[in-house]
Short mmCIF file of C-alpha atoms in Angstrom, two decimals:
data_model
loop_
_atom_site.label_atom_id
_atom_site.label_comp_id
_atom_site.label_asym_id
_atom_site.label_seq_id
_atom_site.Cartn_x
_atom_site.Cartn_y
_atom_site.Cartn_z
CA LYS A 29 0.00 0.00 0.00
CA SER A 30 1.18 3.50 -0.82
CA ASP A 31 2.19 6.25 1.57
CA TYR A 32 -1.05 8.00 0.64
CA TYR A 33 -2.99 5.17 2.28
CA TYR A 34 -1.03 5.45 5.50
CA ASP A 35 -1.24 9.22 5.44
CA ALA A 36 -5.01 8.81 5.27
CA GLN A 37 -4.85 6.39 8.20
CA CYS A 38 -3.02 9.04 10.23
CA ARG A 39 -5.70 11.58 9.37
CA ILE A 40 -8.42 9.11 10.33
CA GLY A 41 -6.60 8.49 13.59
CA ASP A 42 -6.42 12.24 14.20
CA CYS A 43 -10.18 12.57 13.65
CA TYR A 44 -10.85 9.85 16.18
CA PHE A 45 -8.33 11.44 18.54
CA TYR A 46 -10.05 14.83 18.48
CA GLU A 47 -13.35 13.08 19.13
CA ARG A 48 -11.64 11.39 22.11
CA ASN A 49 -12.33 8.00 20.61
CA PHE A 50 -8.91 6.80 21.68
CA THR A 51 -9.44 3.11 20.93
CA SER A 52 -10.24 3.74 17.27
CA ALA A 53 -7.50 6.36 17.01
CA ALA A 54 -4.90 3.94 18.38
CA SER A 55 -6.10 1.29 15.92
CA SER A 56 -5.51 3.62 12.97
CA TYR A 57 -2.09 4.66 14.27
CA THR A 58 -1.12 1.01 14.79
CA LYS A 59 -1.75 0.29 11.11
CA VAL A 60 0.69 3.06 10.22
CA ILE A 61 3.29 1.91 12.75
CA SER A 62 3.32 -1.63 11.35
CA SER A 63 3.85 -0.28 7.83
CA ASN A 64 7.13 1.57 8.40
CA SER A 65 5.83 4.33 6.15
CA THR A 66 6.98 7.94 6.22
CA ASN A 67 4.44 8.77 8.95
CA THR A 68 5.46 6.04 11.36
CA ASP A 69 7.22 8.38 13.80
CA TYR A 70 4.13 10.58 14.01
CA ALA A 71 1.86 7.59 14.58
CA LEU A 72 4.16 6.30 17.31
CA TYR A 73 4.08 9.69 19.02
CA GLN A 74 0.32 9.97 18.85
CA LYS A 75 -0.24 6.44 20.10
CA ALA A 76 2.10 7.07 23.04
CA PHE A 77 0.32 10.34 23.78
CA ILE A 78 -2.97 8.45 23.98
CA LYS A 79 -1.42 6.11 26.55
CA GLY A 80 -0.57 9.15 28.62
CA LEU A 81 -4.11 10.49 28.44
CA GLN A 82 -5.29 7.07 29.61
CA LYS A 83 -2.80 7.29 32.51
CA LYS A 84 -0.89 4.27 31.23
CA TYR A 85 2.35 6.06 31.92
CA ARG A 86 4.67 3.06 31.84
CA GLU A 87 3.42 2.11 28.38
CA GLU A 88 3.60 5.72 27.23
CA ILE A 89 7.22 6.01 28.31
CA ALA A 90 8.12 2.73 26.60
CA ASP A 91 6.52 3.85 23.32
CA LEU A 92 8.22 7.24 23.44
CA GLN A 93 11.59 5.64 24.13
CA SER A 94 10.99 3.32 21.18
CA LEU A 95 10.29 6.33 18.94
CA ILE A 96 13.52 8.05 20.01
CA LYS A 97 15.55 4.88 19.47
CA LYS A 98 14.10 4.05 16.03
CA TYR A 99 13.89 7.61 14.73
CA PRO A 100 16.54 9.71 16.53
CA ASN A 101 16.42 12.39 13.82
CA SER A 102 12.65 12.67 13.75
CA VAL A 103 11.07 16.05 14.44
CA TYR A 104 9.03 14.22 17.08
CA ALA A 105 12.08 12.95 19.00
CA PRO A 106 12.54 16.15 21.07
CA LYS A 107 8.82 16.22 21.87
CA ALA A 108 8.95 12.55 22.83
CA GLN A 109 11.82 13.17 25.22
CA TYR A 110 9.93 16.08 26.78
CA GLU A 111 6.78 13.99 27.16
CA ILE A 112 8.75 11.29 28.99
CA GLY A 113 9.54 13.97 31.55
CA ARG A 114 5.89 15.00 31.69
CA ALA A 115 4.86 11.38 32.27
CA TYR A 116 7.08 11.28 35.34
CA VAL A 117 5.69 14.60 36.57
CA LEU A 118 2.16 13.22 36.37
CA GLN A 119 3.30 10.33 38.54
CA ASN A 120 4.83 12.79 41.04
CA LYS A 121 8.29 11.37 40.29
CA TYR A 122 9.90 14.79 40.15
CA ASN A 123 13.55 13.75 40.31
CA ASP A 124 13.05 11.32 37.42
CA ALA A 125 11.30 14.07 35.49
CA ILE A 126 14.18 16.48 36.06
CA GLY A 127 16.57 13.83 34.74
CA GLN A 128 14.55 13.47 31.55
CA TYR A 129 14.27 17.24 31.08
CA ASN A 130 18.03 17.51 31.42
CA VAL A 131 18.31 15.01 28.56
CA VAL A 132 16.19 17.40 26.48
CA LEU A 133 18.62 20.22 27.27
CA GLU A 134 21.64 18.07 26.42
CA LYS A 135 20.35 16.49 23.20
CA TYR A 136 18.12 19.24 21.80
CA PRO A 137 19.42 22.58 23.16
CA GLN A 138 18.32 24.54 20.08
CA ASN A 139 14.83 23.09 19.91
CA PRO A 140 12.04 25.34 21.28
CA ILE A 141 10.97 22.48 23.57
CA ALA A 142 14.22 22.99 25.52
CA ARG A 143 12.90 26.30 26.85
CA LYS A 144 9.87 24.57 28.29
CA ALA A 145 11.97 21.77 29.79
CA SER A 146 14.35 24.28 31.36
CA LEU A 147 11.49 26.18 33.00
CA GLU A 148 9.88 22.93 34.18
CA ILE A 149 13.09 22.01 36.02
CA GLY A 150 12.85 25.21 38.05
CA MET A 151 9.18 24.62 38.79
CA LEU A 152 9.82 21.07 39.96
CA TYR A 153 12.60 22.14 42.31
CA GLU A 154 10.27 24.84 43.63
CA ASN A 155 7.49 22.28 44.17
CA MET A 156 9.94 20.11 46.11
CA GLY A 157 10.87 23.04 48.33
CA GLN A 158 14.46 23.13 47.05
CA THR A 159 14.58 26.89 46.78
CA ASP A 160 18.26 27.39 45.96
CA LYS A 161 18.16 24.80 43.18
CA ALA A 162 14.95 26.37 41.84
CA ILE A 163 16.55 29.81 41.73
CA ALA A 164 19.61 28.40 39.94
CA ALA A 165 17.39 26.63 37.40
CA TYR A 166 15.34 29.77 36.76
CA LYS A 167 18.52 31.80 36.31
CA ASN A 168 19.60 29.25 33.72
CA VAL A 169 16.38 29.96 31.79
CA VAL A 170 17.05 33.71 31.89
CA GLU A 171 20.62 33.23 30.71
CA LYS A 172 19.91 30.84 27.86
CA TYR A 173 16.57 32.12 26.57
CA PRO A 174 16.49 35.92 26.94
CA GLY A 175 13.35 37.63 25.73
CA SER A 176 11.29 34.43 25.78
CA GLU A 177 7.98 33.86 27.52
CA GLN A 178 9.75 31.32 29.74
CA THR A 179 12.25 33.97 30.84
CA ASN A 180 9.44 36.29 31.91
CA VAL A 181 7.97 33.51 34.06
CA ALA A 182 11.41 32.64 35.45
CA LEU A 183 12.14 36.26 36.43
CA GLU A 184 8.88 36.53 38.33
CA SER A 185 9.57 33.22 40.07
CA ILE A 186 13.09 34.33 41.03
CA GLN A 187 11.66 37.48 42.58
CA ASN A 188 9.05 35.53 44.56
CA LEU A 189 11.57 32.98 45.80
CA TYR A 190 14.01 35.63 46.98
CA VAL A 191 11.16 37.38 48.79
CA ASP A 192 10.16 34.07 50.40
CA LYS A 193 13.79 33.63 51.46
CA ASN A 194 13.72 37.12 52.96
CA ASP A 195 16.72 37.97 50.78
CA VAL A 196 15.56 40.90 48.68
CA ALA A 197 19.09 42.30 48.55
CA SER A 198 20.27 39.29 46.54
CA TYR A 199 17.35 39.74 44.14
CA VAL A 200 18.20 43.42 43.67
CA ASN A 201 21.85 42.58 43.00
CA TYR A 202 20.85 39.86 40.55
CA SER A 203 18.52 42.23 38.69
CA LYS A 204 21.28 44.80 38.41
CA SER A 205 23.65 42.17 37.00
CA LEU A 206 21.26 41.44 34.13
CA GLY A 207 21.25 44.94 32.70
CA THR A 208 18.23 46.85 31.49
CA THR A 209 17.99 44.86 28.25
CA THR A 210 16.74 41.82 30.20
CA VAL A 211 14.88 43.41 33.09
CA SER A 212 14.38 46.93 34.33
CA ASN A 213 16.42 47.82 37.39
CA VAL A 214 14.59 47.48 40.67
CA SER A 215 13.45 50.92 41.77
CA ALA A 216 13.86 52.09 45.34
CA SER A 217 10.10 51.94 45.87
CA LYS A 218 9.91 48.38 44.57
CA GLU A 219 12.83 47.32 46.78
CA ASP A 220 10.99 48.94 49.71
CA SER A 221 7.79 47.05 48.87
CA LEU A 222 9.52 43.70 48.38
CA SER A 223 11.52 44.06 51.58
CA TYR A 224 8.34 44.84 53.52
CA ILE A 225 6.55 41.82 52.04
CA ALA A 226 9.52 39.57 52.85
CA ALA A 227 9.60 40.70 56.48
CA GLU A 228 5.83 40.37 56.75
CA ARG A 229 5.98 36.75 55.53
CA VAL A 230 8.59 35.89 58.16
CA TYR A 231 6.40 37.51 60.82
CA ALA A 232 3.35 35.58 59.57
CA LYS A 233 5.26 32.33 60.07
CA LYS A 234 5.67 33.33 63.76
CA ASP A 235 9.44 33.17 63.50
CA TYR A 236 9.64 36.23 65.71
CA LYS A 237 13.39 36.24 66.23
CA ALA A 238 14.01 36.30 62.47
CA ALA A 239 11.12 38.72 62.01
CA ALA A 240 12.65 41.16 64.49
CA GLY A 241 15.88 41.18 62.49
CA SER A 242 13.95 41.71 59.27
CA TRP A 243 11.92 44.61 60.66
CA GLU A 244 15.05 46.21 62.12
CA SER A 245 16.74 46.01 58.74
CA TYR A 246 13.66 47.38 56.98
CA LEU A 247 13.27 50.33 59.35
CA SER A 248 16.98 51.13 59.15
CA LYS A 249 17.05 51.13 55.36
CA PHE A 250 13.70 52.63 54.38
CA CYS A 251 12.30 54.58 57.33
CA LYS A 252 15.02 56.91 58.58
CA ASN A 253 13.43 59.94 56.94
CA ASN A 254 10.03 58.50 56.14
CA ASN A 255 6.83 57.96 58.05
CA THR A 256 4.85 55.95 55.52
CA GLN A 257 2.14 53.50 56.49
CA ASN A 258 4.58 50.65 55.90
CA CYS A 259 7.03 52.25 58.34
CA ILE A 260 4.32 52.69 60.96
CA ASN A 261 3.27 49.06 60.53
CA ALA A 262 6.88 47.88 60.62
CA THR A 263 7.44 49.66 63.93
CA TYR A 264 4.38 47.94 65.38
CA TYR A 265 5.40 44.50 64.06
CA LEU A 266 8.93 44.99 65.43
CA ALA A 267 7.53 45.76 68.86
CA GLU A 268 5.32 42.67 68.68
CA SER A 269 8.31 40.56 67.61
CA TYR A 270 10.30 41.87 70.56
CA TYR A 271 7.42 41.05 72.88
CA GLU A 272 7.08 37.52 71.54
CA THR A 273 10.81 36.91 71.99
CA LYS A 274 10.75 38.58 75.42
CA ASN A 275 13.13 41.27 74.23
CA MET A 276 11.69 44.18 76.17
CA ASN A 277 14.68 46.52 75.84
#
């Protein structure tokens, strides 16, 4: 049978796929896979993707690995490698997923899918509570993919993580190191706001000793010649922190 026949089978499979008739779609793709026609790599990818939608992750991973092995130069190989990582994410196997995403970065660094994999690594470290590794991964996104949508997400995540760490100074220094072509320099008012939020989060966690240090630093840096509402609140929260730590001096 000609390639036209198997191309038609792929299109039939796609129609079934979009109707979520996965059994019939897989049947059409299987006919193409057994033919070794020019569309075999696509059919393999689609059939594996169906396995993922059906939560048959082990089978999905096996099919995707088979695609990469048989067709290493296929346009679907980078996507297949990325989807292996996604399959591990959906099983909450984050370290395995990070390993697979790193393979994407190593084997397909110029492919657009690498940007997504790079950002996913940062997100997974963040989900696991490994803040320093998450920041490093996000910085890698900013360095390698400037101007991309992923970089915008990474920059926002870096800011939030530094605020959560109560280390706004490091965020400000990092922003300055990037130059204005990547991100606008942090203004004094923004640094004030972020520092206040960082101290407030420490206080909310009832870590009063650390909170006292944060409020002292905030008041020293931003409130010497100001009497803003944030400064008034900071003075109150510092007093409360002292009280909770029995520092009555």
